[in-house]
Amino acid sequence: MKPIESFDDLTTVTRDALVDLLYRLGDDELVLGHRNSEWTGLAPILEEDIAFSSMAQDEMGHAQVYYQMLHALGEPDPDTIAFSRKPREYRCASLVSLANDKNWAFCLLRQFLYDASETVRLTALCEGTLVPLAQAARKIRSEEKYHLMHGRSWVLRLGNATDESHERMQTALYEAYPHALGLFEPTAADEPLTLAGICPREEELRRQWESAVAPVLADAGLEQPETAQAAYGGRVGHHPESLTSLLNDMQIVYKIDPAAKW
Amino acid sequence: MVNPMANSDAERRAQYGPDRGTADTSADAGRLEAVWQAVASVTDPEIPVLSIVDLGIVAGVRIGGTCVVVDVTPTFVGCPAVEMICDEIRSAVERAGEDDVTVNTVFDPPWTSDRLTETGRRKLKEFGLAPPLASTCGNQIGRTSSSVMPPAETVPCPFCDSTETVVESLFGPTLCRSIHYCNKCLQSFEHFKTVEL
Ligand SMILES: [Zn+2]
């Protein structure tokens, strides 16, 4: 298919679908970035404190890239997008909204499942027709390598270590998996994005993701939840209550003083 | 005699840029050189021995009429030093006599660790940081669903060159560094991450 060099070359339908996709991409990154930052100072060991803080920084940086593209498409500026929307206006999947609950096994596994999905999606976007998005995706994907190496090494280590660590990881996997499937919630944007060659259908991405994570989970001795029902709703603004409390925390400074610099 | 180091840098520059731009008149050519020198005087705030040109993040310098445009391709998208580096570039170019300076961040060309010059790699090693590994086509992440998971990497020790090293932490004091331990000389060291497409 012919490359689309500029946002100006998009039809209205494709453009609206792209806006929806960018909100999903950006909001996943922003919210997970915030969840990761909640480990700063609290992670079980210093190295992981640094790891989760670094991943938070990466994800926030990526969110900003998607929000800047939205701004170029006529949406508000990145700060306004990040900090002034109501919960139902966010398009993140429930996986990233769920509270950390001091559960490091869950957060590790969530991060691993998420990073694999991001790598699959970014690879597809790199091969897509929309040039500015493909360029950003190529850049962001190159950074995901270290997230995945980190996640995989911990999933393997803890899955195969003691009975307790195995048990905790298995429980976390059962908990996280339906929400991870929710990353691939089909939306009305699927059709126009596929027709324009920008992004494949969610079900196709899900299939690729499953074949990427399954071998690692198996090597970690973890049982994959075969019958898990995908937790949908995030992509249309239905979120767990935990997102509201997260946003209250994240938006507090902006609400007090939108011009504040920190 | 050919200096292999300089040769290699020239090759890298030919392959990866930066695009030093073109100038219509000899006056502009002089300006371009002055701007270039100013840009090259800026160093990485986290690795002060390293010029941003050796780091490979200067993607292009252009002069159009009275304005000067510098394109920066960041190492990591979320790197908090990018804004500071862009400010420093602007100030340095202004000190070189320009007053209409724009510094953009771009993702095309994307920064990869192959953009580091030989000089840059040498300076990193002298600074005690293991330079990035050479990129290998086989290492490309996510090209197909079966290659979503990255392969493990062995980083040689910057102090004794041993490959008997282990990863201590994939994340370090900055986004671009990881932490390793050398089982030969029994020292911890940092590695400037290998970033490839
Ligand atoms: Zn050594």
Short mmCIF file of C-alpha atoms and ligand atoms in Angstrom, two decimals:
data_model
loop_
_atom_site.label_atom_id
_atom_site.label_comp_id
_atom_site.label_asym_id
_atom_site.label_seq_id
_atom_site.Cartn_x
_atom_site.Cartn_y
_atom_site.Cartn_z
CA MET A 1 0.00 0.00 0.00
CA LYS A 2 1.08 3.56 -0.65
CA PRO A 3 2.75 5.35 2.28
CA ILE A 4 0.81 8.23 3.86
CA GLU A 5 3.43 10.95 4.34
CA SER A 6 1.41 13.45 6.35
CA PHE A 7 -1.64 13.68 8.61
CA ASP A 8 -3.09 16.08 6.02
CA ASP A 9 -3.45 13.20 3.57
CA LEU A 10 -5.88 11.28 5.81
CA THR A 11 -9.60 11.02 5.15
CA THR A 12 -11.88 12.20 7.96
CA VAL A 13 -12.84 8.63 8.87
CA THR A 14 -9.22 7.46 9.04
CA ARG A 15 -8.22 10.55 10.93
CA ASP A 16 -10.87 9.97 13.60
CA ALA A 17 -9.77 6.34 13.90
CA LEU A 18 -6.15 7.46 14.25
CA VAL A 19 -7.09 9.88 17.04
CA ASP A 20 -8.76 6.98 18.85
CA LEU A 21 -5.67 4.79 18.41
CA LEU A 22 -3.31 7.51 19.66
CA TYR A 23 -5.42 8.06 22.78
CA ARG A 24 -5.26 4.32 23.49
CA LEU A 25 -1.50 4.21 22.97
CA GLY A 26 -0.76 7.35 24.94
CA ASP A 27 -3.11 6.61 27.83
CA ASP A 28 -1.72 3.08 28.32
CA GLU A 29 1.78 4.55 28.53
CA LEU A 30 0.83 7.44 30.80
CA VAL A 31 -1.13 5.35 33.29
CA LEU A 32 1.37 2.48 33.41
CA GLY A 33 4.17 5.04 33.70
CA HIS A 34 2.40 6.47 36.74
CA ARG A 35 1.88 3.01 38.25
CA ASN A 36 5.60 2.30 37.81
CA SER A 37 6.54 5.57 39.43
CA GLU A 38 4.54 4.49 42.50
CA TRP A 39 7.33 1.94 43.13
CA THR A 40 9.96 4.66 43.42
CA GLY A 41 11.41 4.34 46.92
CA LEU A 42 9.31 1.25 47.70
CA ALA A 43 10.50 -1.57 45.42
CA PRO A 44 11.81 -4.71 47.19
CA ILE A 45 15.44 -4.07 46.13
CA LEU A 46 17.35 -1.00 45.00
CA GLU A 47 17.94 -2.31 41.46
CA GLU A 48 14.20 -2.73 40.98
CA ASP A 49 13.51 0.67 42.43
CA ILE A 50 15.73 2.02 39.65
CA ALA A 51 14.23 -0.31 37.04
CA PHE A 52 10.63 0.70 37.71
CA SER A 53 11.55 4.37 37.95
CA SER A 54 13.42 4.13 34.62
CA MET A 55 10.53 2.33 32.94
CA ALA A 56 8.20 5.03 34.30
CA GLN A 57 10.41 7.65 32.67
CA ASP A 58 10.42 5.74 29.37
CA GLU A 59 6.64 5.26 29.33
CA MET A 60 5.99 8.92 30.17
CA GLY A 61 8.30 9.92 27.31
CA HIS A 62 6.39 7.67 24.94
CA ALA A 63 3.03 9.02 26.11
CA GLN A 64 4.25 12.52 25.31
CA VAL A 65 5.13 11.49 21.75
CA TYR A 66 1.61 10.16 21.15
CA TYR A 67 0.02 13.23 22.79
CA GLN A 68 2.13 15.54 20.63
CA MET A 69 0.82 13.73 17.56
CA LEU A 70 -2.72 14.19 18.86
CA HIS A 71 -2.01 17.89 19.27
CA ALA A 72 -0.80 18.00 15.65
CA LEU A 73 -4.15 16.43 14.73
CA GLY A 74 -6.05 19.27 16.41
CA GLU A 75 -6.49 17.84 19.92
CA PRO A 76 -5.46 19.91 23.01
CA ASP A 77 -1.80 20.26 24.02
CA PRO A 78 -0.06 17.29 25.72
CA ASP A 79 -0.33 18.64 29.29
CA THR A 80 -4.03 19.32 28.91
CA ILE A 81 -4.57 15.85 27.45
CA ALA A 82 -2.61 14.19 30.25
CA PHE A 83 -3.93 16.12 33.20
CA SER A 84 -7.33 17.63 32.57
CA ARG A 85 -9.55 14.85 31.29
CA LYS A 86 -12.19 13.01 33.31
CA PRO A 87 -11.69 9.26 33.90
CA ARG A 88 -14.28 8.25 31.28
CA GLU A 89 -12.38 10.24 28.66
CA TYR A 90 -9.28 8.04 29.04
CA ARG A 91 -8.84 5.11 26.66
CA CYS A 92 -6.40 2.92 28.59
CA ALA A 93 -6.95 -0.82 29.10
CA SER A 94 -7.83 -2.02 32.59
CA LEU A 95 -4.47 -3.82 32.85
CA VAL A 96 -2.65 -0.53 33.47
CA SER A 97 -5.37 0.98 35.67
CA LEU A 98 -5.27 -1.76 38.32
CA ALA A 99 -3.66 -0.66 41.58
CA ASN A 100 -0.19 -1.97 42.52
CA ASP A 101 -1.47 -3.06 45.94
CA LYS A 102 2.14 -3.61 47.05
CA ASN A 103 2.04 -6.72 44.86
CA TRP A 104 5.38 -6.81 43.11
CA ALA A 105 4.73 -10.18 41.42
CA PHE A 106 1.61 -8.73 39.80
CA CYS A 107 3.39 -5.56 38.70
CA LEU A 108 6.30 -7.50 37.17
CA LEU A 109 4.01 -9.79 35.29
CA ARG A 110 1.78 -6.92 34.17
CA GLN A 111 4.84 -5.09 32.88
CA PHE A 112 6.08 -8.16 31.02
CA LEU A 113 2.69 -8.86 29.39
CA TYR A 114 2.31 -5.18 28.51
CA ASP A 115 5.82 -4.78 27.05
CA ALA A 116 5.32 -7.81 24.83
CA SER A 117 2.03 -6.34 23.57
CA GLU A 118 3.69 -3.01 22.96
CA THR A 119 6.50 -4.61 20.99
CA VAL A 120 4.02 -6.53 18.84
CA ARG A 121 1.92 -3.42 18.21
CA LEU A 122 4.88 -1.14 17.51
CA THR A 123 6.30 -3.66 15.05
CA ALA A 124 2.99 -3.60 13.19
CA LEU A 125 2.93 0.22 13.22
CA CYS A 126 6.52 0.32 11.88
CA GLU A 127 5.33 -1.70 8.91
CA GLY A 128 2.19 0.43 8.55
CA THR A 129 1.52 3.08 5.94
CA LEU A 130 1.45 6.18 8.13
CA VAL A 131 5.00 7.54 7.95
CA PRO A 132 5.10 9.87 11.03
CA LEU A 133 3.61 7.12 13.23
CA ALA A 134 5.91 4.45 11.77
CA GLN A 135 8.95 6.63 12.55
CA ALA A 136 7.89 7.20 16.15
CA ALA A 137 7.04 3.50 16.56
CA ARG A 138 10.48 2.47 15.27
CA LYS A 139 12.14 4.73 17.83
CA ILE A 140 9.97 3.65 20.76
CA ARG A 141 10.33 -0.03 19.91
CA SER A 142 14.12 0.18 20.10
CA GLU A 143 13.74 1.13 23.78
CA GLU A 144 11.38 -1.70 24.61
CA LYS A 145 14.16 -4.27 24.32
CA TYR A 146 15.43 -3.57 27.82
CA HIS A 147 11.95 -3.63 29.33
CA LEU A 148 11.36 -7.06 27.84
CA MET A 149 14.78 -8.41 28.86
CA HIS A 150 14.09 -7.20 32.39
CA GLY A 151 10.58 -8.62 32.55
CA ARG A 152 11.48 -11.94 31.03
CA SER A 153 14.46 -12.52 33.33
CA TRP A 154 12.32 -11.91 36.42
CA VAL A 155 9.38 -13.98 35.20
CA LEU A 156 11.74 -16.90 34.55
CA ARG A 157 13.62 -16.45 37.81
CA LEU A 158 10.60 -16.15 40.09
CA GLY A 159 8.52 -18.73 38.23
CA ASN A 160 11.25 -21.31 38.76
CA ALA A 161 12.58 -20.30 42.19
CA THR A 162 10.77 -21.32 45.41
CA ASP A 163 7.29 -22.69 45.94
CA GLU A 164 6.26 -19.35 47.34
CA SER A 165 7.61 -17.28 44.42
CA HIS A 166 6.04 -19.70 41.93
CA GLU A 167 2.71 -19.53 43.71
CA ARG A 168 2.76 -15.74 43.78
CA MET A 169 3.59 -15.52 40.09
CA GLN A 170 0.92 -18.03 39.13
CA THR A 171 -1.71 -16.14 41.14
CA ALA A 172 -0.56 -12.88 39.56
CA LEU A 173 -0.80 -14.41 36.10
CA TYR A 174 -4.39 -15.55 36.66
CA GLU A 175 -5.20 -12.07 37.89
CA ALA A 176 -3.42 -10.14 35.12
CA TYR A 177 -4.20 -12.28 32.08
CA PRO A 178 -7.84 -11.29 31.41
CA HIS A 179 -6.82 -7.64 31.68
CA ALA A 180 -3.84 -8.21 29.36
CA LEU A 181 -6.28 -9.63 26.80
CA GLY A 182 -8.22 -6.39 27.25
CA LEU A 183 -5.26 -4.57 25.61
CA PHE A 184 -6.62 -6.02 22.37
CA GLU A 185 -10.23 -4.89 22.78
CA PRO A 186 -11.67 -4.41 19.29
CA THR A 187 -12.95 -0.90 18.60
CA ALA A 188 -14.75 0.94 15.82
CA ALA A 189 -11.35 2.23 14.72
CA ASP A 190 -10.10 -1.24 13.70
CA GLU A 191 -11.81 -1.24 10.32
CA PRO A 192 -10.67 2.17 9.01
CA LEU A 193 -7.13 1.68 10.37
CA THR A 194 -6.83 -1.72 8.70
CA LEU A 195 -8.26 -0.43 5.41
CA ALA A 196 -5.73 2.42 5.39
CA GLY A 197 -2.90 -0.03 6.16
CA ILE A 198 -1.96 1.85 9.35
CA CYS A 199 -2.51 -0.91 11.91
CA PRO A 200 -3.74 -4.52 11.75
CA ARG A 201 -6.85 -5.67 13.57
CA GLU A 202 -6.68 -6.13 17.33
CA GLU A 203 -7.42 -9.87 17.01
CA GLU A 204 -4.36 -10.27 14.77
CA LEU A 205 -2.15 -8.42 17.28
CA ARG A 206 -3.55 -10.57 20.08
CA ARG A 207 -2.64 -13.73 18.19
CA GLN A 208 0.96 -12.52 17.71
CA TRP A 209 1.18 -11.50 21.36
CA GLU A 210 -0.03 -14.89 22.57
CA SER A 211 2.58 -16.71 20.53
CA ALA A 212 5.28 -14.39 21.92
CA VAL A 213 4.45 -14.71 25.64
CA ALA A 214 3.38 -18.37 25.75
CA PRO A 215 6.92 -19.89 25.47
CA VAL A 216 8.29 -17.62 28.21
CA LEU A 217 5.40 -18.43 30.56
CA ALA A 218 5.92 -22.13 29.84
CA ASP A 219 9.68 -21.85 30.54
CA ALA A 220 8.78 -20.15 33.82
CA GLY A 221 6.68 -23.20 34.69
CA LEU A 222 3.54 -21.09 34.76
CA GLU A 223 0.20 -22.37 33.64
CA GLN A 224 -1.37 -20.14 31.03
CA PRO A 225 -5.01 -19.30 31.84
CA GLU A 226 -6.52 -20.97 28.77
CA THR A 227 -10.11 -20.00 29.47
CA ALA A 228 -9.53 -16.41 30.58
CA GLN A 229 -12.27 -14.00 29.50
CA ALA A 230 -10.88 -10.72 28.17
CA ALA A 231 -11.67 -7.72 30.39
CA TYR A 232 -12.99 -5.16 27.92
CA GLY A 233 -14.32 -1.66 28.44
CA GLY A 234 -11.19 0.47 28.86
CA ARG A 235 -11.08 1.40 25.19
CA VAL A 236 -14.55 2.95 25.44
CA GLY A 237 -14.03 4.68 28.77
CA HIS A 238 -15.31 2.11 31.28
CA HIS A 239 -12.58 1.79 33.89
CA PRO A 240 -12.03 0.17 37.27
CA GLU A 241 -12.41 2.53 40.23
CA SER A 242 -8.62 2.39 40.69
CA LEU A 243 -8.14 4.68 37.67
CA THR A 244 -10.15 7.45 39.34
CA SER A 245 -7.92 7.43 42.41
CA LEU A 246 -4.80 7.33 40.23
CA LEU A 247 -5.99 10.33 38.24
CA ASN A 248 -6.87 12.23 41.41
CA ASP A 249 -3.25 11.78 42.52
CA MET A 250 -1.73 12.49 39.13
CA GLN A 251 -3.81 15.57 38.37
CA ILE A 252 -3.68 17.24 41.76
CA VAL A 253 -0.95 19.79 40.97
CA TYR A 254 -2.44 20.64 37.58
CA LYS A 255 -5.86 21.16 39.14
CA ILE A 256 -4.50 23.52 41.77
CA ASP A 257 -2.45 25.50 39.28
CA PRO A 258 -2.49 24.61 35.55
CA ALA A 259 0.50 26.90 34.93
CA ALA A 260 2.65 25.35 37.66
CA LYS A 261 6.14 24.23 36.63
CA TRP A 262 7.66 21.26 38.40
CA MET B 1 49.87 7.34 6.90
CA VAL B 2 46.15 6.79 7.26
CA ASN B 3 44.74 7.24 10.73
CA PRO B 4 42.31 4.33 11.04
CA MET B 5 40.38 6.08 13.77
CA ALA B 6 39.71 9.18 11.69
CA ASN B 7 38.93 7.04 8.71
CA SER B 8 36.39 5.08 10.62
CA ASP B 9 34.78 8.25 11.93
CA ALA B 10 34.57 9.63 8.42
CA GLU B 11 32.91 6.44 7.27
CA ARG B 12 30.42 6.58 10.08
CA ARG B 13 29.68 10.19 9.34
CA ALA B 14 29.15 9.37 5.69
CA GLN B 15 26.77 6.61 6.65
CA TYR B 16 24.83 8.26 9.46
CA GLY B 17 25.29 11.98 8.90
CA PRO B 18 25.01 14.39 10.49
CA ASP B 19 23.85 16.27 7.49
CA ARG B 20 26.00 19.36 7.73
CA GLY B 21 23.82 21.10 5.24
CA THR B 22 24.71 23.10 2.20
CA ALA B 23 25.52 26.77 1.85
CA ASP B 24 24.89 28.90 -1.23
CA THR B 25 27.62 31.43 -0.70
CA SER B 26 31.06 31.31 0.84
CA ALA B 27 29.79 33.62 3.57
CA ASP B 28 27.15 31.03 4.46
CA ALA B 29 29.76 28.27 4.32
CA GLY B 30 31.75 30.17 6.95
CA ARG B 31 28.63 30.60 9.09
CA LEU B 32 27.82 26.93 8.76
CA GLU B 33 31.28 25.97 9.97
CA ALA B 34 30.98 28.36 12.94
CA VAL B 35 27.56 26.95 13.84
CA TRP B 36 28.93 23.46 13.50
CA GLN B 37 31.80 24.21 15.87
CA ALA B 38 29.35 25.69 18.37
CA VAL B 39 27.13 22.60 18.25
CA ALA B 40 30.13 20.29 18.64
CA SER B 41 31.22 22.19 21.78
CA VAL B 42 28.13 20.98 23.64
CA THR B 43 28.69 17.86 25.73
CA ASP B 44 26.38 15.24 27.20
CA PRO B 45 25.48 16.54 30.69
CA GLU B 46 25.61 12.99 32.05
CA ILE B 47 28.91 12.08 30.35
CA PRO B 48 30.80 15.38 30.27
CA VAL B 49 33.75 14.00 28.26
CA LEU B 50 31.49 13.25 25.31
CA SER B 51 30.58 15.79 22.62
CA ILE B 52 27.01 15.46 21.38
CA VAL B 53 28.47 15.07 17.89
CA ASP B 54 30.46 12.01 19.00
CA LEU B 55 27.33 10.77 20.73
CA GLY B 56 25.65 10.91 17.31
CA ILE B 57 22.54 12.84 18.31
CA VAL B 58 23.08 15.76 15.93
CA ALA B 59 21.00 14.79 12.92
CA GLY B 60 21.47 17.93 10.88
CA VAL B 61 22.45 21.61 10.79
CA ARG B 62 20.89 23.91 8.19
CA ILE B 63 21.10 27.58 7.39
CA GLY B 64 18.24 29.27 5.57
CA GLY B 65 18.54 33.06 5.25
CA THR B 66 18.91 34.46 8.75
CA CYS B 67 17.77 31.34 10.57
CA VAL B 68 19.69 28.34 11.75
CA VAL B 69 18.03 24.97 12.35
CA VAL B 70 19.62 22.16 14.34
CA ASP B 71 17.93 18.73 14.40
CA VAL B 72 18.58 16.51 17.42
CA THR B 73 17.68 12.81 17.41
CA PRO B 74 17.43 11.80 21.09
CA THR B 75 19.06 8.64 22.48
CA PHE B 76 15.97 7.80 24.55
CA VAL B 77 12.58 9.45 23.99
CA GLY B 78 12.04 10.00 27.72
CA CYS B 79 15.58 11.20 28.43
CA PRO B 80 15.24 14.24 30.70
CA ALA B 81 18.60 15.60 29.46
CA VAL B 82 17.26 16.25 25.94
CA GLU B 83 15.62 19.55 26.86
CA MET B 84 18.80 20.73 28.59
CA ILE B 85 20.96 19.71 25.62
CA CYS B 86 18.66 21.57 23.22
CA ASP B 87 18.89 24.69 25.40
CA GLU B 88 22.67 24.42 25.46
CA ILE B 89 22.83 24.06 21.69
CA ARG B 90 20.68 27.16 21.29
CA SER B 91 22.91 29.18 23.63
CA ALA B 92 26.11 27.95 21.99
CA VAL B 93 24.89 28.83 18.50
CA GLU B 94 23.70 32.23 19.71
CA ARG B 95 27.14 32.87 21.20
CA ALA B 96 28.54 32.10 17.73
CA GLY B 97 26.67 35.18 16.47
CA GLU B 98 23.32 33.78 15.33
CA ASP B 99 20.09 35.15 16.77
CA ASP B 100 17.43 33.14 14.95
CA VAL B 101 18.07 29.59 16.19
CA THR B 102 15.62 26.67 16.16
CA VAL B 103 16.48 23.35 17.77
CA ASN B 104 14.13 20.48 16.85
CA THR B 105 13.97 16.96 18.19
CA VAL B 106 13.36 14.42 15.45
CA PHE B 107 12.91 10.62 15.22
CA ASP B 108 14.09 10.41 11.65
CA PRO B 109 16.87 9.38 11.43
CA PRO B 110 16.39 7.44 14.69
CA TRP B 111 19.34 7.39 17.08
CA THR B 112 20.92 3.98 17.45
CA SER B 113 24.13 3.17 19.27
CA ASP B 114 25.80 2.69 15.86
CA ARG B 115 25.68 6.47 15.53
CA LEU B 116 28.38 6.83 18.20
CA THR B 117 31.69 7.72 16.54
CA GLU B 118 34.89 5.75 17.17
CA THR B 119 36.10 8.73 19.19
CA GLY B 120 32.88 8.57 21.17
CA ARG B 121 33.31 4.87 21.88
CA ARG B 122 36.90 5.39 22.97
CA LYS B 123 35.89 8.24 25.30
CA LEU B 124 33.12 6.16 26.85
CA LYS B 125 35.60 3.37 27.59
CA GLU B 126 38.12 5.81 29.10
CA PHE B 127 35.28 7.16 31.23
CA GLY B 128 34.78 3.59 32.53
CA LEU B 129 31.60 2.89 30.57
CA ALA B 130 31.52 -0.20 28.36
CA PRO B 131 30.59 1.03 24.87
CA PRO B 132 27.51 -0.37 23.10
CA LEU B 133 27.89 -3.68 21.29
CA ALA B 134 27.96 -3.63 17.51
CA SER B 135 24.42 -4.10 16.25
CA THR B 136 23.71 -7.43 14.66
CA CYS B 137 20.98 -7.96 12.13
CA GLY B 138 20.00 -11.16 13.93
CA ASN B 139 19.25 -9.15 17.05
CA GLN B 140 16.43 -7.15 15.61
CA ILE B 141 13.52 -7.21 17.96
CA GLY B 142 9.96 -7.74 16.91
CA ARG B 143 10.48 -8.18 13.19
CA THR B 144 8.32 -11.25 13.40
CA SER B 145 6.18 -12.54 16.22
CA SER B 146 8.72 -15.28 16.91
CA SER B 147 11.46 -12.69 17.52
CA VAL B 148 9.54 -10.46 19.93
CA MET B 149 11.74 -11.63 22.79
CA PRO B 150 15.26 -10.18 22.68
CA PRO B 151 18.30 -12.49 22.94
CA ALA B 152 20.64 -12.24 25.94
CA GLU B 153 23.75 -10.06 25.57
CA THR B 154 27.29 -10.41 26.93
CA VAL B 155 29.04 -7.11 27.51
CA PRO B 156 32.88 -7.12 27.67
CA CYS B 157 34.41 -5.47 30.77
CA PRO B 158 35.74 -1.95 29.99
CA PHE B 159 38.61 -2.44 32.49
CA CYS B 160 40.02 -5.88 31.52
CA ASP B 161 38.10 -6.73 28.32
CA SER B 162 36.95 -10.05 29.81
CA THR B 163 33.64 -11.44 28.59
CA GLU B 164 33.12 -13.26 31.89
CA THR B 165 30.57 -10.69 32.94
CA VAL B 166 27.03 -10.82 34.26
CA VAL B 167 24.14 -8.37 34.24
CA GLU B 168 23.54 -6.80 37.65
CA SER B 169 20.73 -4.51 36.57
CA LEU B 170 19.33 -3.64 33.15
CA PHE B 171 18.59 -0.16 34.42
CA GLY B 172 21.21 2.22 35.73
CA PRO B 173 21.67 5.81 36.83
CA THR B 174 20.40 7.08 33.47
CA LEU B 175 18.05 5.59 30.87
CA CYS B 176 20.97 4.82 28.55
CA ARG B 177 23.03 2.75 31.03
CA SER B 178 22.87 -0.75 32.50
CA ILE B 179 24.97 -2.21 35.35
CA HIS B 180 27.21 -5.29 35.03
CA TYR B 181 29.78 -7.19 37.06
CA CYS B 182 33.09 -8.61 35.84
CA ASN B 183 33.94 -12.02 37.31
CA LYS B 184 37.55 -11.68 36.11
CA CYS B 185 38.64 -8.38 37.66
CA LEU B 186 35.82 -8.39 40.24
CA GLN B 187 34.56 -4.90 39.48
CA SER B 188 31.14 -3.50 38.73
CA PHE B 189 30.86 -1.45 35.60
CA GLU B 190 28.25 0.40 33.58
CA HIS B 191 27.39 -0.22 29.96
CA PHE B 192 26.10 2.34 27.49
CA LYS B 193 23.12 0.38 26.17
CA THR B 194 23.07 -1.11 22.72
CA VAL B 195 20.11 0.43 20.92
CA GLU B 196 19.25 -0.88 17.49
CA LEU B 197 16.22 -0.88 15.27
ZN ZN C 1 37.03 -6.89 34.22
#
